PDB file of C-alpha atoms in Angstrom:
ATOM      1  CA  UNK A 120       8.213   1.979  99.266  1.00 76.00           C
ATOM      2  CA  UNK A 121       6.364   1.344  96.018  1.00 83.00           C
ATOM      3  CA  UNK A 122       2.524   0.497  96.470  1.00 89.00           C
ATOM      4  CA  UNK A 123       1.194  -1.217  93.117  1.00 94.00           C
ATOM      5  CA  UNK A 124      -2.918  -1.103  92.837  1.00 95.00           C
ATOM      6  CA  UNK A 125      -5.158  -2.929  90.703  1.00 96.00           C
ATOM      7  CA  UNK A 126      -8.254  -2.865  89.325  1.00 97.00           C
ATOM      8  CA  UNK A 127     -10.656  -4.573  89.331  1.00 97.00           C
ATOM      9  CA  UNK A 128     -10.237  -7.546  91.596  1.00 95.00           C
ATOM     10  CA  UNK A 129     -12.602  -9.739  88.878  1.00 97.00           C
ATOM     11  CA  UNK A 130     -13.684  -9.578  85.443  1.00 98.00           C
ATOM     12  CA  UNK A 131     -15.936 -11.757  83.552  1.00 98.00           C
ATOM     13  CA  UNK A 132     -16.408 -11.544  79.758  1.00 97.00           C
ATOM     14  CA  UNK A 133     -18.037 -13.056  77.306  1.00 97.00           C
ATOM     15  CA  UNK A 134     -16.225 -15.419  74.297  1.00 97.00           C
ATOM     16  CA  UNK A 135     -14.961 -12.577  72.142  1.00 97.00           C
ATOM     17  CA  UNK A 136     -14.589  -9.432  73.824  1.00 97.00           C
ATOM     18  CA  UNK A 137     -12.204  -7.493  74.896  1.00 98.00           C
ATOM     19  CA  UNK A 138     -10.697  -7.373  78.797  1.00 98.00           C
ATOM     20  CA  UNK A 139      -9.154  -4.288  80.209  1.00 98.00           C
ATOM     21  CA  UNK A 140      -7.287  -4.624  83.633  1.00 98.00           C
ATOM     22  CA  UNK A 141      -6.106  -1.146  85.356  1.00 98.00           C
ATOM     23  CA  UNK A 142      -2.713  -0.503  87.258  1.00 97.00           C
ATOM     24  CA  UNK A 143      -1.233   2.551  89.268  1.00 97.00           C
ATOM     25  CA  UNK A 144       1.816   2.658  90.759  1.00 95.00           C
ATOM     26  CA  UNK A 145       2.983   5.403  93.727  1.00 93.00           C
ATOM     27  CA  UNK A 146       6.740   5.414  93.166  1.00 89.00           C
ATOM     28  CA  UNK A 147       7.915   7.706  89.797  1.00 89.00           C
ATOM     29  CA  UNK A 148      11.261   6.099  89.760  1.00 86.00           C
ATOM     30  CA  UNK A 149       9.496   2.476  89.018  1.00 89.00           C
ATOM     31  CA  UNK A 150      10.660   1.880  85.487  1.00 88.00           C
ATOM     32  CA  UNK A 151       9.790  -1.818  84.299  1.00 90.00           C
ATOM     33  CA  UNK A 152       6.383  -3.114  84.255  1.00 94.00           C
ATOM     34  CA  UNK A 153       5.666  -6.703  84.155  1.00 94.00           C
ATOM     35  CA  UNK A 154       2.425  -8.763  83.739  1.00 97.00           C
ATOM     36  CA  UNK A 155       1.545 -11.939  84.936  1.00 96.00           C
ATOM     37  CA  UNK A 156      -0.734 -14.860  84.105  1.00 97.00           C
ATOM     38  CA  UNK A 157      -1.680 -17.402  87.144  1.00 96.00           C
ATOM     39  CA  UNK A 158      -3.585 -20.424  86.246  1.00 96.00           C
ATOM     40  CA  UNK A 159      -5.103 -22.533  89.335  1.00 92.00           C
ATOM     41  CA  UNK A 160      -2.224 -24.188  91.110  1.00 91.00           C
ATOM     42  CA  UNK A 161       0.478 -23.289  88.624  1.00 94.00           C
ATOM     43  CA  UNK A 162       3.288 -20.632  88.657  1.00 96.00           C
ATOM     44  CA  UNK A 163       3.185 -17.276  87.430  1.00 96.00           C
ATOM     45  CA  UNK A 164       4.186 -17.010  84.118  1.00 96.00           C
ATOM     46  CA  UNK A 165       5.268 -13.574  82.440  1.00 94.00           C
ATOM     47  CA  UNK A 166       3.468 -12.524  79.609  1.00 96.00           C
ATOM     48  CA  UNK A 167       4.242  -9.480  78.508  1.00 95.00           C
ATOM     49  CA  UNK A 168       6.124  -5.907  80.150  1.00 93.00           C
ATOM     50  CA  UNK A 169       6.603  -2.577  79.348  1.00 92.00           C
ATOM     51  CA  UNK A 170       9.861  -0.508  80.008  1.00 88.00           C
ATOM     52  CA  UNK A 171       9.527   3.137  80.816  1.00 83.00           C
ATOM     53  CA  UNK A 172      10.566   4.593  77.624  1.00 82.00           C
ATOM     54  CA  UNK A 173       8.044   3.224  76.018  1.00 82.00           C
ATOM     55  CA  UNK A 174       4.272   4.473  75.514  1.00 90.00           C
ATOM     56  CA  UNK A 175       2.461   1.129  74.422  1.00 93.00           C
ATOM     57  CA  UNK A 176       3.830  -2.479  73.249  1.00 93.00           C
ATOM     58  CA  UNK A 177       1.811  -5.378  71.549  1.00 95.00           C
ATOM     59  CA  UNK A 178       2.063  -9.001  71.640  1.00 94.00           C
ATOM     60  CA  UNK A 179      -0.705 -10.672  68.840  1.00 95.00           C
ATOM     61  CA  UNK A 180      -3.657 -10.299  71.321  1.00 97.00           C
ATOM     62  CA  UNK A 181      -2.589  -8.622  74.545  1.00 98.00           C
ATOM     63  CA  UNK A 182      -1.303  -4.966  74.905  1.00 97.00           C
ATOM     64  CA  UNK A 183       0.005  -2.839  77.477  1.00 97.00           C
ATOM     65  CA  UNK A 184      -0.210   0.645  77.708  1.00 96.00           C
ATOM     66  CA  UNK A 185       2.237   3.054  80.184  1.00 96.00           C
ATOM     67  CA  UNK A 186       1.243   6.468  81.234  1.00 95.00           C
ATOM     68  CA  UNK A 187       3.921   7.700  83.341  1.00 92.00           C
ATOM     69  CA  UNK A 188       2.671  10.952  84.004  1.00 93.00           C
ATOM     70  CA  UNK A 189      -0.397   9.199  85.705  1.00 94.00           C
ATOM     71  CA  UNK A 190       1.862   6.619  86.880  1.00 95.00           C
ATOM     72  CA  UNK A 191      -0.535   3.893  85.141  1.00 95.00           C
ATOM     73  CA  UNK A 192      -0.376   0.933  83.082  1.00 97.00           C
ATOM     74  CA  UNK A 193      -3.191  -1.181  81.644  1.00 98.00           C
ATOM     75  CA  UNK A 194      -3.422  -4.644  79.939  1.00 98.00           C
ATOM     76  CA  UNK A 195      -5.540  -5.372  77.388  1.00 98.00           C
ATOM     77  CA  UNK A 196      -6.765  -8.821  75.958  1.00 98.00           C
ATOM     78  CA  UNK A 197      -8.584  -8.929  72.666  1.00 97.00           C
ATOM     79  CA  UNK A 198     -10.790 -11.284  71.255  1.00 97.00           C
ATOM     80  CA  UNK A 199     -10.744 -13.542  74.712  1.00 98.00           C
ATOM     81  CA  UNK A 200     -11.065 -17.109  74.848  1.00 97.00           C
ATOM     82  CA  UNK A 201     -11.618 -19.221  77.291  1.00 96.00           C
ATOM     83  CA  UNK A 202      -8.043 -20.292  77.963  1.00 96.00           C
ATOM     84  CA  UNK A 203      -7.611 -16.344  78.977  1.00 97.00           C
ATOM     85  CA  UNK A 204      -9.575 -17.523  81.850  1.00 98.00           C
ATOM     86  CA  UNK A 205      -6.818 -17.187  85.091  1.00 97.00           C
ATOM     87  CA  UNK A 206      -5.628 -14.471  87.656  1.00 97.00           C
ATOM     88  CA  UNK A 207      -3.480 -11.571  86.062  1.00 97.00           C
ATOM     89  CA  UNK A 208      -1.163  -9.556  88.579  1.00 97.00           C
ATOM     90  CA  UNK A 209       0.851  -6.273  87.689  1.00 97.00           C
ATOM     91  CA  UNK A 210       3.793  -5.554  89.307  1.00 94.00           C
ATOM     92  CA  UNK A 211       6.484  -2.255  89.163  1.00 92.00           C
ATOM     93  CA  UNK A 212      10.260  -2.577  89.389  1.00 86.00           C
ATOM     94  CA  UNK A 213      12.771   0.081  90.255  1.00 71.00           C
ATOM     95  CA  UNK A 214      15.219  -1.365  88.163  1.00 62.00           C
ATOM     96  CA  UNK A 215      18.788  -1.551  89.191  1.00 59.00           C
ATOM     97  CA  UNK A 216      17.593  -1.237  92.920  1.00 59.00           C
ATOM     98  CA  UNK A 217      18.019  -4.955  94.277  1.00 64.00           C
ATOM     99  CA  UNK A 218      14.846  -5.667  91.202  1.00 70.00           C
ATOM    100  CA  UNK A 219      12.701  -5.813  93.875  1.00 81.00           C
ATOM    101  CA  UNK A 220       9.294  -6.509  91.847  1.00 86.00           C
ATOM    102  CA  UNK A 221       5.696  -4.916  93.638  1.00 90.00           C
ATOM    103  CA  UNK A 222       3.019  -6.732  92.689  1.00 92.00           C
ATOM    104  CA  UNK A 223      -1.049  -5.786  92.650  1.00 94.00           C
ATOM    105  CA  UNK A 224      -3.212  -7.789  94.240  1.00 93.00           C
ATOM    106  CA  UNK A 225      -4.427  -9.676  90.922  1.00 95.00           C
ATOM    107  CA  UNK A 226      -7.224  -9.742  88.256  1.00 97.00           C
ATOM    108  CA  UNK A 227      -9.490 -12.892  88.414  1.00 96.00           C
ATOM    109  CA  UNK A 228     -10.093 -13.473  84.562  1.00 98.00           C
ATOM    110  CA  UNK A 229     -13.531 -15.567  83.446  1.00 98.00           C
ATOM    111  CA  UNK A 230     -14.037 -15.552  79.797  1.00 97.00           C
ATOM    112  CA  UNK A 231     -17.236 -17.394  79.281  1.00 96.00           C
ATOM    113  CA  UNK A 232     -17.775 -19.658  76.172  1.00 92.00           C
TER     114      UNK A 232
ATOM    115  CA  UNK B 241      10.994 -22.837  83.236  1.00 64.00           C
ATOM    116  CA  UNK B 242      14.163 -20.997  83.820  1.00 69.00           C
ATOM    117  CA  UNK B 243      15.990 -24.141  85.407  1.00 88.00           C
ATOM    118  CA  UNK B 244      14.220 -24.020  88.573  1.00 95.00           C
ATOM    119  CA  UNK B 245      13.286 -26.215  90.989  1.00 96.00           C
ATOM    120  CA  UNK B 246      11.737 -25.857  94.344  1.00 98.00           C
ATOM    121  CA  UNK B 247      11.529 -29.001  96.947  1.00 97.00           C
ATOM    122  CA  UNK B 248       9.111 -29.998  98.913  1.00 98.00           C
ATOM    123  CA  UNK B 249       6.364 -29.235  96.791  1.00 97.00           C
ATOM    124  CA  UNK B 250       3.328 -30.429  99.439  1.00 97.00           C
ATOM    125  CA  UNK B 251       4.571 -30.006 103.127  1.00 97.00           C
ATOM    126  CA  UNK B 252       2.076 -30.099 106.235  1.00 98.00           C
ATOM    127  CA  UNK B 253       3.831 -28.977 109.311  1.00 97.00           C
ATOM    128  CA  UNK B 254       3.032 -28.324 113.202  1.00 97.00           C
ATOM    129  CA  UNK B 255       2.556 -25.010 114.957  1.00 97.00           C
ATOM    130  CA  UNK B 256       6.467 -24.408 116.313  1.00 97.00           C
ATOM    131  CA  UNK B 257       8.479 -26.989 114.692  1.00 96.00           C
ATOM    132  CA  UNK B 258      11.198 -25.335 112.701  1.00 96.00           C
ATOM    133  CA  UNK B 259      11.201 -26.022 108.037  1.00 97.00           C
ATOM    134  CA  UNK B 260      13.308 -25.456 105.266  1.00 98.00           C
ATOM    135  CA  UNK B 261      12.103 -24.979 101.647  1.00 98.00           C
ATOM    136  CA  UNK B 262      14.621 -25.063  98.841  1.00 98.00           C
ATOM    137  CA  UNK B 263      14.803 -23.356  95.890  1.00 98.00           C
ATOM    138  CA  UNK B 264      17.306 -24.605  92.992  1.00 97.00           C
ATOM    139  CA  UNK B 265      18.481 -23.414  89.778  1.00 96.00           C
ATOM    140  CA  UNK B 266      21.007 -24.569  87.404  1.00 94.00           C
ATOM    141  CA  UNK B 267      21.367 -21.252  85.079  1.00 90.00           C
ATOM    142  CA  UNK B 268      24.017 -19.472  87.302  1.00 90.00           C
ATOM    143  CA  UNK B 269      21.201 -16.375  87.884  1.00 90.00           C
ATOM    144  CA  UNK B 270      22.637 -13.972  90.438  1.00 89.00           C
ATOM    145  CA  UNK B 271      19.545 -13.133  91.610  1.00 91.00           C
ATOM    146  CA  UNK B 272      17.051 -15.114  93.380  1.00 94.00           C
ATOM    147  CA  UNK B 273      13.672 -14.542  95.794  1.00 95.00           C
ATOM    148  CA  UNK B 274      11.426 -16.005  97.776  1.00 97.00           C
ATOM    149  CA  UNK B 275       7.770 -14.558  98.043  1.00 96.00           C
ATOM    150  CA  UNK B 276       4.805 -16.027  99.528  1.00 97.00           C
ATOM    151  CA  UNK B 277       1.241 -15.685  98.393  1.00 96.00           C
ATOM    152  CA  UNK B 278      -2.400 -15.430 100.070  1.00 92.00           C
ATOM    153  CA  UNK B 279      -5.690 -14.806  98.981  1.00 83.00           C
ATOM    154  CA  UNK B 280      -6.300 -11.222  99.130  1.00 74.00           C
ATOM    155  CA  UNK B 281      -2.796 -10.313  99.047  1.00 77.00           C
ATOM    156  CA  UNK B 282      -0.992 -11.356  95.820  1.00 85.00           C
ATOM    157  CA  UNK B 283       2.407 -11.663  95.538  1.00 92.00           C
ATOM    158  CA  UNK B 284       4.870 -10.621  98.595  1.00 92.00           C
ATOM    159  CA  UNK B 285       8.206 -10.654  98.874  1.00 92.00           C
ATOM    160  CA  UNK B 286       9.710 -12.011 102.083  1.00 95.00           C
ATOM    161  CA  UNK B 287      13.894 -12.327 101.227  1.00 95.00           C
ATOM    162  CA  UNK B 288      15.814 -11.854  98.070  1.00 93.00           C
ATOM    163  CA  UNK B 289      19.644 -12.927  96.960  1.00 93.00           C
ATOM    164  CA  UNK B 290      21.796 -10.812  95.161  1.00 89.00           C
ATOM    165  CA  UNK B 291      24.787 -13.133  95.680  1.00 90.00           C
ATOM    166  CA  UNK B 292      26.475 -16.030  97.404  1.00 94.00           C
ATOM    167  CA  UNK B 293      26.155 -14.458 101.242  1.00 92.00           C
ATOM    168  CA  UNK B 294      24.335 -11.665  99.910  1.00 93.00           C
ATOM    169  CA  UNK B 295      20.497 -11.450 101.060  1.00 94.00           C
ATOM    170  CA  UNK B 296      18.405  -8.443 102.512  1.00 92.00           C
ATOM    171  CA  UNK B 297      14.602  -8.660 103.799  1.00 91.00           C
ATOM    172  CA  UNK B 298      11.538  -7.913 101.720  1.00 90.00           C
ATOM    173  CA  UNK B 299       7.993  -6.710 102.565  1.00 87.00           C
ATOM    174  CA  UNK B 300       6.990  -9.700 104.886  1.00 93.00           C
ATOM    175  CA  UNK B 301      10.603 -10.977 106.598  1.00 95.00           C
ATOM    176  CA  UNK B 302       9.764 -11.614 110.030  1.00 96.00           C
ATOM    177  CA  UNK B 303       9.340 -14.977 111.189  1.00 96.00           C
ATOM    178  CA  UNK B 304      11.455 -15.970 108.218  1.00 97.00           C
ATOM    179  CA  UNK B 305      15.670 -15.945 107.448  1.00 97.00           C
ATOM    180  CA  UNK B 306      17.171 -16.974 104.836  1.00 97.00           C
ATOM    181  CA  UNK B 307      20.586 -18.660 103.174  1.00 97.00           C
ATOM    182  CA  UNK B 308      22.427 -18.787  99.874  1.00 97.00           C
ATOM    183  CA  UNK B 309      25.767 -20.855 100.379  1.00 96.00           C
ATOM    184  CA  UNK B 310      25.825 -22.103  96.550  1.00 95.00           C
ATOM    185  CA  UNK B 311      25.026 -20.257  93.490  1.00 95.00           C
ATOM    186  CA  UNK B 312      22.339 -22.655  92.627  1.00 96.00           C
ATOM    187  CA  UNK B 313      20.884 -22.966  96.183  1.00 97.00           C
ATOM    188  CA  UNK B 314      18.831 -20.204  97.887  1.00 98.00           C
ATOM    189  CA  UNK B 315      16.860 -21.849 101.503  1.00 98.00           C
ATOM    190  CA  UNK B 316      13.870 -19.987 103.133  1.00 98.00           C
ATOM    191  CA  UNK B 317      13.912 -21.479 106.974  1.00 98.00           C
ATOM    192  CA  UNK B 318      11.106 -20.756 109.473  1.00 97.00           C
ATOM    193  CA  UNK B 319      13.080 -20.952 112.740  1.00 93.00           C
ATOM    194  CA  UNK B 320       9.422 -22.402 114.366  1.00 96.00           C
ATOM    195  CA  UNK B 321       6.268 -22.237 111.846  1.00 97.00           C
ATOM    196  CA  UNK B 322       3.032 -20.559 112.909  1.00 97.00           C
ATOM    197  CA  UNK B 323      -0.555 -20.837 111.333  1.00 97.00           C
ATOM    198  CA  UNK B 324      -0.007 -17.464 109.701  1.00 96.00           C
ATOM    199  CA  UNK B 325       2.751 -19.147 107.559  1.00 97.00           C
ATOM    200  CA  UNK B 326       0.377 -21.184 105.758  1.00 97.00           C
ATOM    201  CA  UNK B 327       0.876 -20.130 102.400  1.00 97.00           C
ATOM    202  CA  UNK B 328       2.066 -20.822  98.962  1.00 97.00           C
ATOM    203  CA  UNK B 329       5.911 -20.565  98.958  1.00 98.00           C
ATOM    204  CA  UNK B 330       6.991 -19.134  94.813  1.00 97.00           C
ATOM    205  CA  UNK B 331      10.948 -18.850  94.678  1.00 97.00           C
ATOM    206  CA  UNK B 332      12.141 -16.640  91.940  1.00 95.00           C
ATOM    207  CA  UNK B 333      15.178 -15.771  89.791  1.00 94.00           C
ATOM    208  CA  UNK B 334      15.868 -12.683  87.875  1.00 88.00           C
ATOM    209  CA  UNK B 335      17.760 -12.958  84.206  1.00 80.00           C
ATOM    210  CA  UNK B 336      19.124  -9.858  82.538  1.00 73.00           C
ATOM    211  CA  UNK B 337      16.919  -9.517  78.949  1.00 70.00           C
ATOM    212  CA  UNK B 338      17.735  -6.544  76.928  1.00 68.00           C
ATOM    213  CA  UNK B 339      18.892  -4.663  79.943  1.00 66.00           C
ATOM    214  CA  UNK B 340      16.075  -5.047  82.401  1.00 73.00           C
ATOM    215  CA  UNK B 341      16.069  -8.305  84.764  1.00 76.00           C
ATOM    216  CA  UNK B 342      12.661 -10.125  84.271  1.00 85.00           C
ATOM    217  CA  UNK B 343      12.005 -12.421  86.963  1.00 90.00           C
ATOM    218  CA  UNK B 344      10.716 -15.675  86.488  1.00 92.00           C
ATOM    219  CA  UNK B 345       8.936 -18.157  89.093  1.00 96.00           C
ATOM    220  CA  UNK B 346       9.389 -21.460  90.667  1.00 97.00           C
ATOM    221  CA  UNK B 347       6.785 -24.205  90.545  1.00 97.00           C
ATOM    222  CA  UNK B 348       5.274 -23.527  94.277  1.00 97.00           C
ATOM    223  CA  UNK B 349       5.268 -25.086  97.248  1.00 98.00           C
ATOM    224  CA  UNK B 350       2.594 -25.423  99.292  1.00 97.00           C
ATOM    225  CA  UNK B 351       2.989 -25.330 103.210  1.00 98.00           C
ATOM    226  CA  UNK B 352       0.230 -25.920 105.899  1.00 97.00           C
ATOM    227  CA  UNK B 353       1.151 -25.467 109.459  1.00 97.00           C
ATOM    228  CA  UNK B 354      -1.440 -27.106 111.685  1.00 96.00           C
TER     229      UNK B 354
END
């Protein structure tokens, strides 16, 4: 099956700068790439994906990036503040094949003021 | 939110007594999930729905079954609970969006087996 990993397990940043989390993913077929934000005790909320036909995608100040020959994808958070502050999981998709998602094990996120 | 609704939110249970969670949603999505999550594990997926009837097992099924009588309804049961099932219970649903399904979560519950 797929295996999803992700790096690194924390992050902290200052007010300001940029936050890069790392993915790679084992299965080729995986085609749809969601992300995740996770605040303490709350849901998972989606905040932004990336389909396989597609090289990069921007939403104001997060980003993904897809390199399929690598089989990795990347988020990117500009500018952080300190409401960025909260777990971020990846997760791969075979889409069409029960959308079974495979998640990462999760980012911890600490933007300091 | 995605219309859904998971119930009990808190539960604190004993070592081989048998619970239910429920997961409800009011959109009509085909699919729905369960998953469980742990520190130092993420997200895992332990039963999914594709219809009314229709369920297979995920990563993490044993110890668990599941049912989906209603649309709306999807149940996770542990026929008798064990420490290792203390967790935090996310159901899911999955809603077509320009031709991929993105899945969105449940509000949690939280299970302690004593």
């Amino acid at each position: 099956g797929e295996n999803v990993e992700q790096h690194p397990s924390t992050l902290s940043v200052q007010e300001g700068d940029s936050a890069v989390i790392k993915c790679t993913y084992s299965d080729s077929a995986s085609n749809y790439f969601p992300w995740y934000k996770q605040e303490l005790g709350k849901r998972p909320q989606l905040i932004i994906d990336i389909r396989s036909n597609v090289g990069e995608k921007k939403d104001q100040r997060i980003a993904v990036t897809l390199n399929k020959t690598a089989k990795h994808f990347s988020l990117h958070i500009t500018e952080t503040q300190p409401e960025d502050s909260a777990v971020y999981f990846c997760a791969a998709i075979i889409h069409n094949a029960g959308n079974m998602l495979t998640f990462g094990g999760g980012t911890r996120l600490m933007v300091k003021p | 939110d995605a219309g859904i609704t998971q119930s009990p939110r808190h539960k604190v249970t004993e070592t081989g007594t048998p619970v239910t969670l429920r997961c409800h949603q009011t959109e009509n999505h085909r699919y729905m999930y369960w998953y469980r999550q742990d520190p130092g594990h993420g997200l895992r997926l332990i039963h999914y729905s594709y219809g009314v009837k229709d369920t297979d097992k995920g990563e993490v099924s044993d110890g668990y079954s599941v049912s989906r009588s209603k649309t709306e309804d999807f149940l996770l049961t542990l026929e008798s609970a064990t420490s290792s099932q203390t967790s935090v219970y996310f159901c899911a649903i999955s809603e077509a969006r320009g031709g991929y399904n993105e899945q969105f979560f449940g509000p949690g519950t939280r299970l302690t087996v004593l």
